[in-house]
Amino acid sequence: MSGTSTARFRLREHGLSIAFAVIFLAALVGQSFAGLAAYNEDQIAHHAATVGWLDFVTSSDFVVDVAENWQSEYLQFFLFIFATIWLVQKGSPESKKVGDEGLGTDEEQLVHEYARPESPAWAKVRGFRHTLYSNSLLLVMGAIFLASWLVQSLAGQVSYNQDQLEHGQELVSWGGYLVSADFWNRTLQNWQSEFLAVGSMIAFSIFLRQRGSSESKPVGTPHHETATEAE
């Protein structure tokens, strides 16, 4: 296989992650320019100086908007991963079969003596490393959520205090901002949309199909069947 063919094959192997990385970057850049235009329109309306793109993308206004979306997305994944350990939804491909709740056996999880030769090294060991790796997806999603939420709160405080200054009102501390209506309005308006999207996906996938998608059961699978394999 030639070098070009090998490179194309590798791109094909990782097409899903590459495609979403490109879409993400395009959307983020688009948001920065649209946000800059909206920000400068507001500045002009208030007879204030406009700013350039670099100043805008490093401003609290842009950072808080980005961070509040990131934290809600990663909270969604964190809760969904955790919930699907213990909760099931009969008929949904997003769920394990009824009766399969819990962490699973070592044999099912291919760990310790049941690990395969090609299994990750930390799946074969016991102790702290095994526990850490066994929960690594949940831990990373939770860590990104908390980090994004922290950034949102810090940038949000700066942005909020800028508005307070413009209106001649008192500044608030970080702790004060954490219990403010502005912080929780920003937070909850994102959370509710994420929870709605996840819940809808779980429910719709029981009765609706998309041929060729791994997020859907095969078209002919009965509605009541949770997993794609026969009961």
Coordinates of C-alpha atoms in Angstrom, one line a residue:
M1 CA 0.0 0.0 0.0
S2 CA 1.5 3.4 -1.0
G3 CA 2.0 6.2 1.4
T4 CA -0.9 8.2 0.0
S5 CA -3.2 5.2 0.2
T6 CA -2.1 4.6 3.8
A7 CA -2.8 8.2 4.8
R8 CA -6.2 8.1 3.2
F9 CA -7.0 4.8 5.0
R10 CA -6.0 6.3 8.3
L11 CA -8.1 9.4 7.7
R12 CA -11.1 7.1 6.9
E13 CA -10.5 5.2 10.1
H14 CA -10.8 8.4 12.1
G15 CA -13.3 10.1 9.9
L16 CA -15.9 10.7 12.6
S17 CA -13.6 12.5 15.0
I18 CA -11.9 14.5 12.3
A19 CA -15.2 15.6 10.8
F20 CA -16.5 16.8 14.1
A21 CA -13.2 18.5 15.0
V22 CA -13.4 20.5 11.7
I23 CA -17.1 21.4 12.3
F24 CA -16.3 22.5 15.8
L25 CA -13.5 24.7 14.7
A26 CA -15.6 26.2 11.9
A27 CA -18.4 26.9 14.3
L28 CA -16.1 28.4 16.9
V29 CA -14.5 30.7 14.4
G30 CA -17.9 31.6 13.0
Q31 CA -19.1 32.4 16.5
S32 CA -16.1 34.7 17.1
F33 CA -16.9 36.8 14.1
A34 CA -20.6 36.9 14.6
G35 CA -20.1 37.7 18.3
L36 CA -17.6 40.5 17.4
A37 CA -20.1 42.1 15.0
A38 CA -22.8 41.9 17.6
Y39 CA -20.5 43.3 20.3
N40 CA -19.4 46.2 18.2
E41 CA -23.0 47.0 17.2
D42 CA -23.7 47.3 20.9
Q43 CA -20.6 49.4 21.5
I44 CA -21.7 51.8 18.7
A45 CA -25.2 52.0 20.1
H46 CA -23.7 53.1 23.4
H47 CA -21.3 55.5 21.8
A48 CA -18.3 53.4 23.0
A49 CA -15.2 52.3 21.1
T50 CA -15.3 49.2 18.9
V51 CA -12.7 46.4 19.3
G52 CA -10.7 44.2 17.0
W53 CA -11.1 40.4 16.6
L54 CA -8.2 39.4 18.8
D55 CA -9.4 41.8 21.6
F56 CA -12.8 40.3 21.4
V57 CA -11.8 36.6 21.5
T58 CA -9.7 37.2 24.6
S59 CA -12.5 39.2 26.3
S60 CA -14.7 38.0 29.1
D61 CA -17.8 38.4 26.9
F62 CA -16.5 35.8 24.4
V63 CA -15.0 33.4 26.9
V64 CA -18.1 33.3 29.1
D65 CA -20.3 32.5 26.1
V66 CA -18.0 29.6 25.0
A67 CA -17.5 28.3 28.5
E68 CA -21.1 28.1 29.4
N69 CA -21.8 26.0 26.4
W70 CA -18.9 23.7 27.0
Q71 CA -19.8 23.1 30.7
S72 CA -23.3 22.1 29.8
E73 CA -22.2 19.7 27.1
Y74 CA -19.8 17.9 29.3
L75 CA -22.3 17.8 32.2
Q76 CA -24.7 16.1 29.8
F77 CA -22.1 13.5 28.9
F78 CA -21.0 13.0 32.5
L79 CA -24.6 12.4 33.7
F80 CA -25.5 10.2 30.7
I81 CA -22.4 8.0 31.2
F82 CA -23.1 7.7 34.9
A83 CA -26.8 7.1 34.5
T84 CA -26.4 4.4 31.9
I85 CA -24.4 2.3 34.4
W86 CA -27.4 1.9 36.7
L87 CA -30.5 2.9 34.7
V88 CA -32.0 1.2 31.6
Q89 CA -34.6 2.2 29.0
K90 CA -36.3 -0.8 27.4
G91 CA -36.3 -0.4 23.6
S92 CA -33.6 2.2 23.3
P93 CA -30.2 1.5 21.7
E94 CA -28.8 4.1 24.1
S95 CA -29.4 1.7 26.9
K96 CA -28.2 -1.7 28.1
K97 CA -30.7 -4.5 28.2
V98 CA -33.0 -4.6 31.2
G99 CA -31.3 -6.8 33.8
D100 CA -27.8 -5.7 32.8
E101 CA -27.7 -2.8 35.2
G102 CA -24.4 -2.2 37.2
L103 CA -20.7 -2.4 36.6
G104 CA -20.7 -5.8 34.9
T105 CA -18.5 -8.8 35.7
D106 CA -14.7 -9.0 35.2
E107 CA -15.4 -11.5 32.4
E108 CA -17.9 -9.1 30.6
Q109 CA -15.5 -6.2 31.0
L110 CA -12.4 -8.2 29.8
V111 CA -10.3 -7.3 32.8
H112 CA -7.8 -9.0 35.1
E113 CA -7.5 -12.7 34.1
Y114 CA -10.1 -12.2 31.4
A115 CA -8.1 -9.5 29.6
R116 CA -7.1 -10.2 26.0
P117 CA -3.5 -9.9 24.8
E118 CA -4.4 -6.6 23.0
S119 CA -6.3 -5.2 26.0
P120 CA -5.0 -1.9 27.5
A121 CA -2.3 -2.6 30.1
W122 CA -4.2 -1.1 33.0
A123 CA -7.1 -3.4 32.3
K124 CA -4.9 -6.3 33.2
V125 CA -3.7 -5.0 36.6
R126 CA -5.3 -4.6 39.9
G127 CA -5.4 -1.8 42.4
F128 CA -5.4 2.0 41.9
R129 CA -4.4 2.0 38.3
H130 CA -7.2 -0.4 37.4
T131 CA -9.8 1.6 39.3
L132 CA -8.6 4.8 37.7
Y133 CA -8.7 3.4 34.2
S134 CA -12.0 1.7 34.8
N135 CA -13.6 5.1 35.5
S136 CA -11.4 7.3 33.3
L137 CA -14.1 8.4 30.8
L138 CA -16.4 9.6 33.6
L139 CA -13.6 11.3 35.4
V140 CA -12.3 13.2 32.4
M141 CA -15.8 14.3 31.4
G142 CA -16.5 15.5 34.9
A143 CA -13.1 17.3 35.1
I144 CA -13.8 19.1 31.8
F145 CA -17.3 20.1 33.1
L146 CA -15.9 21.5 36.3
A147 CA -13.1 23.3 34.6
S148 CA -15.4 24.9 32.1
W149 CA -17.9 25.8 34.8
L150 CA -15.1 27.5 36.7
V151 CA -14.0 29.5 33.7
Q152 CA -17.6 30.5 33.0
S153 CA -17.9 31.8 36.6
L154 CA -14.7 33.7 36.4
A155 CA -15.3 35.2 33.0
G156 CA -18.9 35.8 33.9
Q157 CA -18.0 37.8 36.9
V158 CA -15.7 40.1 34.9
S159 CA -18.4 40.6 32.2
Y160 CA -21.1 41.2 34.9
N161 CA -18.9 43.7 36.7
Q162 CA -18.2 45.6 33.5
D163 CA -21.9 46.1 33.1
Q164 CA -22.2 47.1 36.7
L165 CA -19.6 49.8 36.1
E166 CA -21.3 51.1 33.0
H167 CA -24.5 51.5 35.0
G168 CA -22.8 53.0 38.1
Q169 CA -23.7 50.0 40.3
E170 CA -21.7 48.1 42.9
L171 CA -19.3 45.4 41.8
V172 CA -19.8 41.8 43.0
S173 CA -17.2 39.3 44.3
W174 CA -16.7 35.9 42.7
G175 CA -18.7 34.3 45.5
G176 CA -21.4 36.9 45.0
Y177 CA -21.6 36.2 41.3
L178 CA -21.9 32.5 42.0
V179 CA -25.2 33.0 43.7
S180 CA -26.4 35.7 41.3
A181 CA -29.4 35.4 38.9
D182 CA -27.1 36.1 36.0
F183 CA -24.9 33.1 36.7
W184 CA -27.7 30.7 37.2
N185 CA -29.7 32.0 34.3
R186 CA -26.7 31.4 32.0
T187 CA -26.2 28.0 33.6
L188 CA -29.7 26.6 33.7
Q189 CA -30.7 27.8 30.2
N190 CA -28.0 25.5 28.9
W191 CA -28.6 22.6 31.2
Q192 CA -32.3 22.3 30.4
S193 CA -31.7 22.2 26.6
E194 CA -29.0 19.5 27.1
F195 CA -31.3 17.3 29.3
L196 CA -34.1 17.7 26.8
A197 CA -31.9 16.7 23.9
V198 CA -30.6 13.6 25.7
G199 CA -34.0 12.5 26.9
S200 CA -35.5 13.0 23.4
M201 CA -32.8 10.9 21.8
I202 CA -33.4 8.1 24.3
A203 CA -37.2 8.1 23.8
F204 CA -37.2 8.7 20.0
S205 CA -34.7 5.9 19.3
I206 CA -37.2 3.4 20.7
F207 CA -39.7 3.9 17.9
L208 CA -37.7 5.8 15.2
R209 CA -34.8 4.5 13.0
Q210 CA -32.0 5.9 10.9
R211 CA -30.6 3.3 8.6
G212 CA -26.8 3.0 8.8
S213 CA -26.3 4.9 12.1
S214 CA -24.8 3.3 15.1
E215 CA -27.1 5.5 17.2
S216 CA -30.1 3.6 15.9
K217 CA -31.3 0.1 16.0
P218 CA -31.5 -1.7 12.7
V219 CA -34.7 -0.7 10.8
G220 CA -36.5 -4.0 11.3
T221 CA -35.7 -4.4 15.0
P222 CA -38.9 -4.5 17.1
H223 CA -39.6 -1.5 19.3
H224 CA -39.4 -3.4 22.5
E225 CA -35.9 -4.8 21.8
T226 CA -33.2 -2.8 23.6
A227 CA -30.0 -4.3 22.2
T228 CA -29.5 -5.2 18.6
E229 CA -28.9 -8.9 19.3
A230 CA -31.8 -11.2 19.9
E231 CA -33.1 -11.6 23.5

